Amino acid sequence: MTTPIGPVDSSRVPRFAGPATFARLPRLDEVERADIAVVGVPFDTGVSYRPGARFGPSAIREAGRLLRPYNPGAGIAPFAAAQVVDGGDIAVNPYSVQDAVEAIDAGAAALTASGTRLVVLGGDHTIALPLLRALHRRHGPIALLHFDAHLDTWDTYFGEPYTHGTPFRRAAEEGLLDGDALCHVGIRGPLYGERDLADDRRFGFGIVTAADVLRRGVDEVAAALRERVGDRPLYVSVDIDVLDPAHAPGTGTPEAGGLTSRELLEILRGLAGCRLVGADVVEVAPAYDHAQITATAAAHVAYDLVSLLALDERR
Ligand SMILES: [Mn+2]
């Protein structure tokens, strides 16, 4: 492997100067090939409540200026272990969900065609469906760990099949997921009815609630998740509303009683060794944020997802 081109050297150019690529990484067009690309999908036409996640990618990049090259929690310098880049945005039609879903699928397929793995910055959760479609064509049925306050396996809203509350039901119906290796983490808050849970079980999902994380602790939860996914190709989808609104106020559908950012990051680090094929962090809506609380949390989540991919690159 040729030596990766790393981020801008912050001892020469201060962190607050220059363009805000994620973690000040090089752009995709500045390298020969990329192992890992952080890519934005600024799309929020699928939301059911507060809009604004279209501004998520740029807010996360801006907060990511402060990320440093060595990740002690994961024990890796991800930008030295692999060529990591900012892959820019997959720009999609904000007026047509159908068009956007197709364009995200095509954009992800093009970016991953030569083996580059993606950490995608949303955008609302609708975008997980086309990302899973593209990965399924490459890897077959995918194991999924879904960090979220909400199940996201509802059927339709106002008759619409593609929304931010329905991507994993569509993915299950389309056979994109490995029904033996699915789990939600951080679930809480009121539902429409008991049937929501029965439907969800039918697709094969396990549930680790936010209260379970409190009672069982992060190490035990991570061990259970590792066991559930085994060595299957794994997608990790992080809705930032898995965090308590104290840790992530800037999001579309906040729910009280969520994880701390410390708990979330530790559970993610506990997934080291899994066969991660892609990941996202979605639902950052900066208009409702304060002092970059949510964008900072999302930037660190993306950094740990990149670190998991880089660990796998090294093995
Ligand atoms: Mn969600």
Tab-separated table of N, CA and C and ligand atoms in Angstrom, residues 124-126 146-152 164-165 167-168 237-241 253 282-283, ligand 1:
chain	number	residue	atom	x	y	z
A	124	ASP	N	-31.858	12.501	6.050
A	124	ASP	CA	-32.788	11.771	6.906
A	124	ASP	C	-32.647	10.273	6.660
A	125	HIS	N	-33.364	9.465	7.458
A	125	HIS	CA	-33.113	8.019	7.451
A	125	HIS	C	-33.594	7.309	6.199
A	126	THR	N	-34.383	8.004	5.367
A	126	THR	CA	-34.795	7.420	4.081
A	126	THR	C	-33.598	6.890	3.308
A	146	HIS	N	-28.886	-1.253	14.033
A	146	HIS	CA	-29.581	0.013	13.821
A	146	HIS	C	-29.723	0.739	15.153
A	147	PHE	N	-28.988	1.812	15.308
A	147	PHE	CA	-29.005	2.608	16.544
A	147	PHE	C	-29.989	3.752	16.358
A	148	ASP	N	-31.057	3.777	17.158
A	148	ASP	CA	-32.142	4.719	16.887
A	148	ASP	C	-33.099	4.718	18.083
A	149	ALA	N	-33.779	5.827	18.326
A	149	ALA	CA	-34.891	5.819	19.278
A	149	ALA	C	-36.084	5.069	18.705
A	150	HIS	N	-36.164	5.039	17.365
A	150	HIS	CA	-37.363	4.556	16.666
A	150	HIS	C	-37.073	3.280	15.880
A	151	LEU	N	-38.132	2.489	15.662
A	151	LEU	CA	-37.973	1.216	14.969
A	151	LEU	C	-37.662	1.392	13.477
A	152	ASP	N	-38.299	2.384	12.863
A	152	ASP	CA	-38.126	2.623	11.409
A	152	ASP	C	-38.532	1.425	10.561
A	164	HIS	N	-38.605	8.477	6.187
A	164	HIS	CA	-37.538	8.200	7.158
A	164	HIS	C	-37.983	7.265	8.285
A	165	GLY	N	-39.258	6.888	8.302
A	165	GLY	CA	-39.736	5.941	9.307
A	165	GLY	C	-39.963	4.541	8.762
A	167	PRO	N	-37.557	2.799	6.197
A	167	PRO	CA	-36.528	2.194	5.329
A	167	PRO	C	-36.266	0.720	5.625
A	168	PHE	N	-36.358	0.312	6.912
A	168	PHE	CA	-35.948	-1.056	7.229
A	168	PHE	C	-37.068	-2.060	6.980
A	237	SER	N	-26.182	1.507	11.061
A	237	SER	CA	-26.921	2.735	10.780
A	237	SER	C	-27.198	3.454	12.097
A	238	VAL	N	-26.708	4.670	12.204
A	238	VAL	CA	-26.851	5.436	13.449
A	238	VAL	C	-27.729	6.652	13.213
A	239	ASP	N	-28.958	6.592	13.726
A	239	ASP	CA	-29.800	7.784	13.785
A	239	ASP	C	-29.351	8.555	15.026
A	240	ILE	N	-28.953	9.807	14.859
A	240	ILE	CA	-28.376	10.535	15.992
A	240	ILE	C	-29.402	10.691	17.119
A	241	ASP	N	-30.693	10.483	16.820
A	241	ASP	CA	-31.694	10.563	17.904
A	241	ASP	C	-31.656	9.343	18.826
A	253	THR	N	-36.823	14.175	15.304
A	253	THR	CA	-37.860	13.553	16.133
A	253	THR	C	-37.252	13.111	17.465
A	282	VAL	N	-27.194	9.621	10.569
A	282	VAL	CA	-28.246	10.388	9.913
A	282	VAL	C	-29.043	11.230	10.908
A	283	GLU	N	-29.898	12.079	10.356
A	283	GLU	CA	-30.902	12.835	11.128
A	283	GLU	C	-30.311	13.972	11.964
B	1	MN	MN	-34.348	6.559	12.223
